[in-house]
PDB file of C-alpha atoms in Angstrom:
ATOM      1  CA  UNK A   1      89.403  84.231 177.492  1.00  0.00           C
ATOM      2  CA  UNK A   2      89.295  85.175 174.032  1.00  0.00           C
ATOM      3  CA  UNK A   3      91.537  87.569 172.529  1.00  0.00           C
ATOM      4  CA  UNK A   4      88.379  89.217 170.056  1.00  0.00           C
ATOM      5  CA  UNK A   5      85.274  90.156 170.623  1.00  0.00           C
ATOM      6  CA  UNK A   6      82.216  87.684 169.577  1.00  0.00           C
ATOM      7  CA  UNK A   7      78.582  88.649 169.414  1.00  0.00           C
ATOM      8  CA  UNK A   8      77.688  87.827 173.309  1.00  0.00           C
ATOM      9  CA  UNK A   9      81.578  88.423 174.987  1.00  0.00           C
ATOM     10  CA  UNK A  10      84.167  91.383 174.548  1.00  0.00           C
ATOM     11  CA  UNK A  11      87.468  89.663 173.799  1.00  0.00           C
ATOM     12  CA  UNK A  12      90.560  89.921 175.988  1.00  0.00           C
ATOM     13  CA  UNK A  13      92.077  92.832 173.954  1.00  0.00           C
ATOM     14  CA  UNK A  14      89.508  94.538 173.910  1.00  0.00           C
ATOM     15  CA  UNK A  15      88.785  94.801 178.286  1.00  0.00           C
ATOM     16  CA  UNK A  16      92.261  95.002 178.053  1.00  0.00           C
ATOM     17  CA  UNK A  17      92.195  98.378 176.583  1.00  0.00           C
ATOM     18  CA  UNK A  18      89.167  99.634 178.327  1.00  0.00           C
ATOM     19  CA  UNK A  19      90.678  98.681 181.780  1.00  0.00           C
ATOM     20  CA  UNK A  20      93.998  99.759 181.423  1.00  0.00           C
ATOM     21  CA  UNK A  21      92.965 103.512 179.760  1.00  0.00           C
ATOM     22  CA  UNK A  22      90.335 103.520 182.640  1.00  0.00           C
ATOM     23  CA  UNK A  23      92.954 103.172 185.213  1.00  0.00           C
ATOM     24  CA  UNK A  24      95.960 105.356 183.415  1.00  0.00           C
ATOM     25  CA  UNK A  25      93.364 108.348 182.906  1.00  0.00           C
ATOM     26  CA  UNK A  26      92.009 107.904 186.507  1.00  0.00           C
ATOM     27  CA  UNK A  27      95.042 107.598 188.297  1.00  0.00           C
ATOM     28  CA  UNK A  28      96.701 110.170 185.887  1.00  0.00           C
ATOM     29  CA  UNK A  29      93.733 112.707 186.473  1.00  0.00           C
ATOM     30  CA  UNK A  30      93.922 112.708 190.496  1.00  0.00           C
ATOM     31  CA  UNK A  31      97.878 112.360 190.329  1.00  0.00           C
ATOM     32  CA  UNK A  32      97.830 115.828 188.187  1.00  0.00           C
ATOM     33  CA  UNK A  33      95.406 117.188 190.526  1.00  0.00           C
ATOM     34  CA  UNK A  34      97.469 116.350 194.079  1.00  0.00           C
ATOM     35  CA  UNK A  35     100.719 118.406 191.906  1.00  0.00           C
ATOM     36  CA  UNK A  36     100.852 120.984 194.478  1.00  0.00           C
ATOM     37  CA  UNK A  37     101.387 118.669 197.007  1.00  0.00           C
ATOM     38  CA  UNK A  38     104.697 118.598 195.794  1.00  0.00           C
ATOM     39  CA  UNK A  39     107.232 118.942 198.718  1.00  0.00           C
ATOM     40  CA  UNK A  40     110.064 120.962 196.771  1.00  0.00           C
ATOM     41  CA  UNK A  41     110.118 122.685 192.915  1.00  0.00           C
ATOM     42  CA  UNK A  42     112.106 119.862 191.610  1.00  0.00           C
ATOM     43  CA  UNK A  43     109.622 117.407 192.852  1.00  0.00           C
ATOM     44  CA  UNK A  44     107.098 118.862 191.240  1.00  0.00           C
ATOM     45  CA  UNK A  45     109.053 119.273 187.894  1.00  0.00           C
ATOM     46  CA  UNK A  46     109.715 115.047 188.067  1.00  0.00           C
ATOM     47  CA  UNK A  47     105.826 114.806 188.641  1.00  0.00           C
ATOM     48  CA  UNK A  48     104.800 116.920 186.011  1.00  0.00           C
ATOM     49  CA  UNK A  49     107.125 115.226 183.373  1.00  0.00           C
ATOM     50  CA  UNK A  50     105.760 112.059 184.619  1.00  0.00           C
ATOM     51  CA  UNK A  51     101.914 113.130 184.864  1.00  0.00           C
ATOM     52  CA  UNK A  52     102.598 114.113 180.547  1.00  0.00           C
ATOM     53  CA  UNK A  53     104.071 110.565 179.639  1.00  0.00           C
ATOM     54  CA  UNK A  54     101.214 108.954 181.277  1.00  0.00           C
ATOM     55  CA  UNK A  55      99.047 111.388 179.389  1.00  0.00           C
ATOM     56  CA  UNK A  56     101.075 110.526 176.142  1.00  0.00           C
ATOM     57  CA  UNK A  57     100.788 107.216 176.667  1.00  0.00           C
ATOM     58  CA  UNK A  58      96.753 107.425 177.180  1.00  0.00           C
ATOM     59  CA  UNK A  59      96.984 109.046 173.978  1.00  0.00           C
ATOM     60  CA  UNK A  60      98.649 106.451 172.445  1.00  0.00           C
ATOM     61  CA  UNK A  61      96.604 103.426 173.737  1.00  0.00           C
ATOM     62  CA  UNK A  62      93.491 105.061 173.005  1.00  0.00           C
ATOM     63  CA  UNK A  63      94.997 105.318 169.271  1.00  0.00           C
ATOM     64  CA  UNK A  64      96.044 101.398 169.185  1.00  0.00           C
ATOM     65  CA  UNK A  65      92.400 100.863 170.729  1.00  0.00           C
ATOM     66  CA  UNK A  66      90.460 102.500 167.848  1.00  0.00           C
ATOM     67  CA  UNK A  67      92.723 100.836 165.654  1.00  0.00           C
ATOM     68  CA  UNK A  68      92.038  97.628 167.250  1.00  0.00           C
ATOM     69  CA  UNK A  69      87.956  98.386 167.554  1.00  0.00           C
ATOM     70  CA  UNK A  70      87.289  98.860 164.088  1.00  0.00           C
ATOM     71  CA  UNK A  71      88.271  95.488 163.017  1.00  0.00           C
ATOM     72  CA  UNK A  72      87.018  93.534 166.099  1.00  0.00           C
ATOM     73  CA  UNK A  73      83.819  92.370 166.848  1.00  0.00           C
ATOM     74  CA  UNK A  74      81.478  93.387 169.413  1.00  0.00           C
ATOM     75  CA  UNK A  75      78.509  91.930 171.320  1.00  0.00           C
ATOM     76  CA  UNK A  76      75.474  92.586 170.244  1.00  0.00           C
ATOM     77  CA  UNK A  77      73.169  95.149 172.200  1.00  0.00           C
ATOM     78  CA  UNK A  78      71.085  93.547 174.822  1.00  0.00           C
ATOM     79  CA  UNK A  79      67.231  94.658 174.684  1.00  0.00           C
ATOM     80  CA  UNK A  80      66.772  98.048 175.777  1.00  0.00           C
ATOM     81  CA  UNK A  81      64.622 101.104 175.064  1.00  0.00           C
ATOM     82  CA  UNK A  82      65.965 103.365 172.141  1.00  0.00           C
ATOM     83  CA  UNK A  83      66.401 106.178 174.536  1.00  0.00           C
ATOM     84  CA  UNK A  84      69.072 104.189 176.198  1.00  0.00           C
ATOM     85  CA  UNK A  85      70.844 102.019 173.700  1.00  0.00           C
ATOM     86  CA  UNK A  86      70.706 105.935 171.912  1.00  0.00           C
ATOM     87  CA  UNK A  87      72.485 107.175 175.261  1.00  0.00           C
ATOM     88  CA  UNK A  88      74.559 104.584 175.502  1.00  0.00           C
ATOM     89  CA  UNK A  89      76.119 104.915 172.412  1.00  0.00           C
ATOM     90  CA  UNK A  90      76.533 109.053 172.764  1.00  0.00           C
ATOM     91  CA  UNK A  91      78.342 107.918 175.755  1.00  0.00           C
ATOM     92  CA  UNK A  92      80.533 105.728 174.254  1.00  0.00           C
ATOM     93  CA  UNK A  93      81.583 108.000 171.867  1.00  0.00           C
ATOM     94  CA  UNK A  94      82.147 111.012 174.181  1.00  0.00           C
ATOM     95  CA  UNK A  95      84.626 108.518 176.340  1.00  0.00           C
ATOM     96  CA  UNK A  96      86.650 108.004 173.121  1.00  0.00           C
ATOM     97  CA  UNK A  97      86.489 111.675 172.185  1.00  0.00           C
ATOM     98  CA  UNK A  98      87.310 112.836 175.697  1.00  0.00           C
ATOM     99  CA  UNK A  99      89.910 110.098 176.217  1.00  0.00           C
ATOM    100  CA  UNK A 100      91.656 111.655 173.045  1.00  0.00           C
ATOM    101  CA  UNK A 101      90.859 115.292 173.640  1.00  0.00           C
ATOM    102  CA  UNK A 102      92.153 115.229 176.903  1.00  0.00           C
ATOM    103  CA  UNK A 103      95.846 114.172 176.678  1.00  0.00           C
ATOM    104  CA  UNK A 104      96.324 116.664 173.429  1.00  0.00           C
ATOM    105  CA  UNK A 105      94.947 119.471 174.983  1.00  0.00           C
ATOM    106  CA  UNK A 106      97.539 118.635 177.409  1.00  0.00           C
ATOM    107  CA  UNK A 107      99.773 118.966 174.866  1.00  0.00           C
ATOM    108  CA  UNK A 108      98.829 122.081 173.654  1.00  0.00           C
ATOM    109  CA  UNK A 109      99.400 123.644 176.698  1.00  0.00           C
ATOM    110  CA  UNK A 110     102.603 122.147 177.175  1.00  0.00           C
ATOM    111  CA  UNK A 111     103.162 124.018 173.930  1.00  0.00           C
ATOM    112  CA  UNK A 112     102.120 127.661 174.360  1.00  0.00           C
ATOM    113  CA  UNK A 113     104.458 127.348 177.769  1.00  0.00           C
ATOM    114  CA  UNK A 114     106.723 126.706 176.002  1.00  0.00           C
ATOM    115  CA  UNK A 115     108.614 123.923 177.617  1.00  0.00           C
ATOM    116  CA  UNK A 116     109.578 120.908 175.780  1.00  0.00           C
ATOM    117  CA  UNK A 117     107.618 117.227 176.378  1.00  0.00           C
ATOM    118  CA  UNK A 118     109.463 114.286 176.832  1.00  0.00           C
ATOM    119  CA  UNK A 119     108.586 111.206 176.755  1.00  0.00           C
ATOM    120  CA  UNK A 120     109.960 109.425 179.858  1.00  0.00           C
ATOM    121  CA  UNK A 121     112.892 110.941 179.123  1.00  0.00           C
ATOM    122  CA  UNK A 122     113.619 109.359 176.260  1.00  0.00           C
ATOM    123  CA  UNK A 123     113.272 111.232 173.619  1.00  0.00           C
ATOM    124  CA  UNK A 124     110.772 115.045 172.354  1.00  0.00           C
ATOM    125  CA  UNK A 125     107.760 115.290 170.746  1.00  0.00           C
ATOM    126  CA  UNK A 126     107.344 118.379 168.606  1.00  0.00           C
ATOM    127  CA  UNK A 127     104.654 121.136 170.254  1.00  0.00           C
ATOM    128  CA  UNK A 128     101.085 121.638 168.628  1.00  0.00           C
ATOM    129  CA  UNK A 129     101.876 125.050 167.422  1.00  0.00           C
ATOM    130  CA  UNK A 130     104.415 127.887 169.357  1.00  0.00           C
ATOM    131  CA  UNK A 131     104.574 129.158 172.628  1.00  0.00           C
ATOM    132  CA  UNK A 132     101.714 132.034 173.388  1.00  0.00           C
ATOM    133  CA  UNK A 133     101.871 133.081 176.705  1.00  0.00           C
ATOM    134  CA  UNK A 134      98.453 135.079 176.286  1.00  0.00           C
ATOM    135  CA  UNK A 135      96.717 131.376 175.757  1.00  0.00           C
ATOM    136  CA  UNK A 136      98.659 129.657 178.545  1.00  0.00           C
ATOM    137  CA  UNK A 137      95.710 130.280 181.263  1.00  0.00           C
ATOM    138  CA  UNK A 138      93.037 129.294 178.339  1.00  0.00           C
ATOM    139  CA  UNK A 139      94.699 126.452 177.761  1.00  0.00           C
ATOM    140  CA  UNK A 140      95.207 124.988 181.537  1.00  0.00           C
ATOM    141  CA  UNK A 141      91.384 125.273 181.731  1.00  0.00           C
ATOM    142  CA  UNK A 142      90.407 123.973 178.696  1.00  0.00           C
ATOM    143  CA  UNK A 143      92.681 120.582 179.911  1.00  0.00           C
ATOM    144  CA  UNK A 144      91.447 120.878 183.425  1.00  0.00           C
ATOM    145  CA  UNK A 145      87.308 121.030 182.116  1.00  0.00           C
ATOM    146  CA  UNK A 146      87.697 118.545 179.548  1.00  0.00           C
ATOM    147  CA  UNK A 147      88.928 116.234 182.621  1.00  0.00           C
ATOM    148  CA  UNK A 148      85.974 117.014 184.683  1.00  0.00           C
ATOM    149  CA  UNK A 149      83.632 116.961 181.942  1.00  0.00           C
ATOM    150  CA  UNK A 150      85.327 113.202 181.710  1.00  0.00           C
ATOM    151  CA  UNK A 151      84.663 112.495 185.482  1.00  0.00           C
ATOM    152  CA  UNK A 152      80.845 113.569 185.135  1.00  0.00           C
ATOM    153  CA  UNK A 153      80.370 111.162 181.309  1.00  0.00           C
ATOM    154  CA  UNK A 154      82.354 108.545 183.733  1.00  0.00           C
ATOM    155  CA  UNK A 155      80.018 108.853 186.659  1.00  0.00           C
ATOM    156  CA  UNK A 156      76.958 108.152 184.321  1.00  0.00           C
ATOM    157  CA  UNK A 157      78.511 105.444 182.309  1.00  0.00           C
ATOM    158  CA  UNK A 158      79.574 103.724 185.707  1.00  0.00           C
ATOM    159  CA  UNK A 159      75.958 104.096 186.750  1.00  0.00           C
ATOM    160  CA  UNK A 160      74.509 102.530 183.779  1.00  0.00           C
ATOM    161  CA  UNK A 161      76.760  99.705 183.763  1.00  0.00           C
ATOM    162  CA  UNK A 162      75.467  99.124 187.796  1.00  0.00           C
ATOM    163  CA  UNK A 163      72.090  99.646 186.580  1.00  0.00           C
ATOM    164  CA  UNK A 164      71.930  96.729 184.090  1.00  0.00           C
ATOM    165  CA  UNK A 165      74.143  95.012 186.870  1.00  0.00           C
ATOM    166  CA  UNK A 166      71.828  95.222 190.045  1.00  0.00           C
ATOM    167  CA  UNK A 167      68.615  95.913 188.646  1.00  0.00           C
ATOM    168  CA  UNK A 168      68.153  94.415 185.693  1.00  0.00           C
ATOM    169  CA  UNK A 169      70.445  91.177 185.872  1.00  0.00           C
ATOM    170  CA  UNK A 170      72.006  91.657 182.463  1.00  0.00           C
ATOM    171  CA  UNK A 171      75.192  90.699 181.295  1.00  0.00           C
ATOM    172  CA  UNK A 172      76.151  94.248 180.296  1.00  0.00           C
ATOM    173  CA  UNK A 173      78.936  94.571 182.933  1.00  0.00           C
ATOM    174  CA  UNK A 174      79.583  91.153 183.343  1.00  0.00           C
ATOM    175  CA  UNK A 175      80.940  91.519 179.305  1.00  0.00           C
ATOM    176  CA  UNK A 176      83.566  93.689 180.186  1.00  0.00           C
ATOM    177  CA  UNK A 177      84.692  92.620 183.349  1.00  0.00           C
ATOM    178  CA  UNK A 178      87.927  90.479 183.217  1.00  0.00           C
ATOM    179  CA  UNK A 179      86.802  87.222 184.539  1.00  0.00           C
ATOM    180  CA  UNK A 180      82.873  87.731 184.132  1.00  0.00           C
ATOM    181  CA  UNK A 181      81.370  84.589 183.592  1.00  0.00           C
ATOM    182  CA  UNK A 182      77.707  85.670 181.864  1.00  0.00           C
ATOM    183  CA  UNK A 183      74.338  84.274 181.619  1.00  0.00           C
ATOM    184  CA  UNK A 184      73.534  81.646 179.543  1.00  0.00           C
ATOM    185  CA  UNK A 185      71.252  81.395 176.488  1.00  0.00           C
ATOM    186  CA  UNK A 186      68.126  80.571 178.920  1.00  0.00           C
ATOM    187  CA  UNK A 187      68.811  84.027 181.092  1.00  0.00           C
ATOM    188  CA  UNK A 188      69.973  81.972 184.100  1.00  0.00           C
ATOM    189  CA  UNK A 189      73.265  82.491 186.170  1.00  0.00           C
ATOM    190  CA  UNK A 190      75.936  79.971 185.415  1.00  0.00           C
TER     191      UNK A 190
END
């Protein structure tokens, strides 16, 4: 596999990035949602500490993978309406802004409570402004929407990628999956 992107493949860096956010954001977004499950306070504490570095660390990756996008490559679009290559790309770009907007408004409420953020424990970030208790439940929900405004973009970009998949035979998953061998020039399976 090739580390960047060419005009028919995505390169390994690339699926690297989109696999690995995929998975920290999923994982992180049920894992802050099961909180209360928490048997004790001090549970809950070590989960919520833990639940923000992941969140951090989306943040971060999703940084290094814009960083990384602008000078890769990327395949070119496969034929498709405008309506949907349109779609697909106001998808795209709501992942990326959700993927960002997510973890710093979960910062910003870690700010107006007040409570400092580690990072695993090893060292503070600074808040995003001073502690407001009058913005702490406005802030919560802002964090908790954004995610399920995530989970419904996800849902349709999943979709989309099954559509091309199953009904239409493209290679538009297969370019993205880790070991997906594609099509060759003539449109036949390898």
């Amino acid at each position: 596999m090739k580390l960047r992107s060419d005009d028919r493949h995505w390169g390994g860096i690339a699926k690297s990035f989109h696999w690995i956010v995929a998975l920290a954001i999923l994982g992180n977004g049920v894992f802050g949602l099961c909180m209360d499950l928490a048997s004790n306070p001090m549970q809950k504490i070590n989960w919520l500490a833990l639940h923000k570095s992941i969140g951090l660390t989306v943040l971060a990756l999703m940084l290094l993978r814009l960083a990384w996008r602008w000078p890769d490559g990327r395949p070119r679009e496969l034929p498709a309406p405008r309506w949907q290559q349109w779609a697909a790309r106001a998808t795209h770009a709501l992942l990326y802004l959700l993927a960002l907007a997510i973890p710093v408004s979960g910062w910003w409420f870690n700010t107006v409570t007040g409570k400092p953020l580690q990072f695993f424990k090893l060292f503070n970030l600074p808040g995003l402004g001073a502690k407001d208790d009058a913005l702490r439940h406005f802030s919560h929900a802002v964090h908790e929407y954004l995610f399920w405004f995530l989970v419904l973009v996800l849902v349709g970009h999943v979709g989309a990628a099954l559509k091309h998949h199953v009904f239409d035979g493209d290679d538009v998953l297969r370019r993205m999956l880790p070991f997906g061998k594609l099509h060759n020039d003539k449109g036949e399976r390898p």
